[in-house]
Amino acid sequence: MKIEWIPLSIVAARLAQAHHTGTMEGNGNGLDMRARAKALLKTGCDLGASDIDIRRLAGHAVIEMHIDGTVREYDEITTDYADKLINALYMLTKQQYRPKQSQDGSIAGRDLMGTGLVNVRIARTPIAPVDADAQWLNMRLQAGVQKVPAVDALKGLKRVEPPPGKLDLVSSGWTEKQAELLQTFVLNATGTVIFTGPPGSGKTHVLHRLSEHIARTRPGQRQAFIEQPVETILPHAPQLNILDTLTAKRRRSLCAQNPPRSAYGRQHSGLGEIRDPLVATTWLSAAETGMLMMSTMHTAHPFLAIPRLRDMDPDRLALPIICDPAIICGLVGQRLVPILCDHCALPWDQNDPRLTQIMRNAILTWQRPDWRASDIRRLGPGCPHCAWKGTVRRQVVAEVVDPDETLMADFIQYGPTLARHRYHTRSNADTTMLEKGMGLVFQGRMDPFDVPLKIERIRAWDFLQRERERALKGLETTPLMERGH
Ligand SMILES: [Zn+2]
């Protein structure tokens, strides 16, 4: 095999030439483009496709066909050709193409004559990078008579190329067990994984890595992201920027347009942040139709995502409705914490003037035979090893909760606080972020001063144990009747 390296401009020129000399011969004027748009629809019908997607990206565009629930690449075209094609499709819907806006429409009747289709629903939205006029156009095809495509025709379709590399969460601080659980969550057919944490805690990063993992393991599945704003471009999934392209209504229509159609064609969406009642009820509708989704919320710990959702619409999002492992399949809390420089960190002083007496006492309650206060260190003056920062990097401290039937039943019966404490008495439960943070403190890797700032208030260890014991006793000693049930 010989690899020839040539500039991208030549590739684009060759593609353009191929389109002028290939099957789509012509000069690209309006009437001709209209014929080509109809030819594309006819091809989709002949191939038995349920959808045709045109993804117009920054430097090139692809036409993709959804066949038996799997996305396959049909053709790669130039952005110029894609723009003309999209424009022609909007002419068929009797609308003016407005590239900067999201636009829905349909083609029916005489405009579909000769294609074998009776109806085509079009949804299009700008995607990232918006300044390059990137677009994602989805056409849902409704055929008059369902065709059985010729085997030879399908041979021309290419498998979607999976992203390179492999999933690595452990190097950024996730435990092996957490990485394993997260992968298990995204292998589900349905349900939502909710990532909680303050802004800048790396939620989008892990969402993207998991999305790549899905694309690698199931390359023919359409994934979409709704972000605010889009920061890094994912080549494998359209990203909608909520700030300039998307209203909640639009988000609802995006979910409605991508219901799963078969076991092979599960759709995955990153729904961005759930932060208002409309988005929350939209999310529930999508979740109830059976979509796997990943979403983010700003709550102090992962268990609080449940009451936060309920409070957005106490009727529609009542606990008995949302506390279902098929609706919520994973709860994650995460933080990014600074790791001390090994070379210049200073021993911690038990009279640390930066902390209150309450905090110093609470820290000391965490001592155990292998967790000694003498190992605790604090931020040092900086040195050449840490570029004079005193810290070397930031690491993920997370809690991954597997919301099984028992936990969900506890949410409904006891409420979020007791459900949380009861969950933590399980021997196989992931430890809390505070517990992991205190572990780093007693390894001399994290300054205790950073714990309340980056994770949460340091409570005394025995206080936390007592809370859990009380939560457990709530079940064992109080008969159901006395609790008013
Ligand atoms: Zn240093």
mmCIF file of N, CA and C and ligand atoms in Angstrom, residues 340-345 380-392, ligand 1:
data_model
loop_
_atom_site.group_PDB
_atom_site.id
_atom_site.type_symbol
_atom_site.label_atom_id
_atom_site.label_comp_id
_atom_site.label_asym_id
_atom_site.label_seq_id
_atom_site.Cartn_x
_atom_site.Cartn_y
_atom_site.Cartn_z
ATOM 1 N N LEU A 340 -1.129 18.286 45.094
ATOM 2 C CA LEU A 340 0.056 19.012 45.580
ATOM 3 C C LEU A 340 1.331 18.569 44.884
ATOM 4 N N CYS A 341 2.250 19.486 44.749
ATOM 5 C CA CYS A 341 3.574 19.177 44.211
ATOM 6 C C CYS A 341 4.346 18.394 45.287
ATOM 7 N N ASP A 342 4.866 17.244 44.886
ATOM 8 C CA ASP A 342 5.617 16.382 45.812
ATOM 9 C C ASP A 342 6.872 17.065 46.354
ATOM 10 N N HIS A 343 7.396 17.988 45.560
ATOM 11 C CA HIS A 343 8.706 18.545 45.890
ATOM 12 C C HIS A 343 8.641 19.709 46.870
ATOM 13 N N CYS A 344 7.520 20.435 46.872
ATOM 14 C CA CYS A 344 7.513 21.626 47.716
ATOM 15 C C CYS A 344 6.365 21.682 48.724
ATOM 16 N N ALA A 345 5.494 20.623 48.746
ATOM 17 C CA ALA A 345 4.390 20.634 49.727
ATOM 18 C C ALA A 345 4.971 20.640 51.139
ATOM 19 N N GLY A 380 2.688 24.257 49.271
ATOM 20 C CA GLY A 380 4.010 24.800 49.537
ATOM 21 C C GLY A 380 4.258 26.093 48.785
ATOM 22 N N PRO A 381 5.472 26.615 48.860
ATOM 23 C CA PRO A 381 5.782 27.911 48.253
ATOM 24 C C PRO A 381 5.954 27.854 46.740
ATOM 25 N N GLY A 382 5.977 26.641 46.146
ATOM 26 C CA GLY A 382 6.238 26.527 44.707
ATOM 27 C C GLY A 382 7.708 26.264 44.459
ATOM 28 N N CYS A 383 8.004 25.610 43.357
ATOM 29 C CA CYS A 383 9.389 25.250 43.021
ATOM 30 C C CYS A 383 9.465 25.006 41.514
ATOM 31 N N PRO A 384 10.660 24.773 40.978
ATOM 32 C CA PRO A 384 10.756 24.571 39.519
ATOM 33 C C PRO A 384 9.924 23.376 39.031
ATOM 34 N N HIS A 385 9.677 22.370 39.902
ATOM 35 C CA HIS A 385 8.936 21.183 39.474
ATOM 36 C C HIS A 385 7.464 21.481 39.192
ATOM 37 N N CYS A 386 6.926 22.507 39.841
ATOM 38 C CA CYS A 386 5.491 22.779 39.671
ATOM 39 C C CYS A 386 5.275 24.147 39.033
ATOM 40 N N ALA A 387 6.313 24.662 38.384
ATOM 41 C CA ALA A 387 6.238 25.997 37.776
ATOM 42 C C ALA A 387 5.776 27.027 38.806
ATOM 43 N N TRP A 388 6.206 26.851 40.043
ATOM 44 C CA TRP A 388 5.928 27.781 41.135
ATOM 45 C C TRP A 388 4.455 27.902 41.473
ATOM 46 N N LYS A 389 3.686 26.846 41.179
ATOM 47 C CA LYS A 389 2.258 26.891 41.506
ATOM 48 C C LYS A 389 1.953 26.183 42.823
ATOM 49 N N GLY A 390 2.816 25.246 43.201
ATOM 50 C CA GLY A 390 2.552 24.474 44.415
ATOM 51 C C GLY A 390 1.712 23.228 44.141
ATOM 52 N N THR A 391 0.969 23.250 43.022
ATOM 53 C CA THR A 391 0.203 22.063 42.617
ATOM 54 C C THR A 391 0.652 21.646 41.220
ATOM 55 N N VAL A 392 0.501 20.352 40.921
ATOM 56 C CA VAL A 392 1.010 19.870 39.633
ATOM 57 C C VAL A 392 -0.070 19.608 38.594
HETATM 58 ZN ZN ZN B 1 6.679 22.421 43.672
#
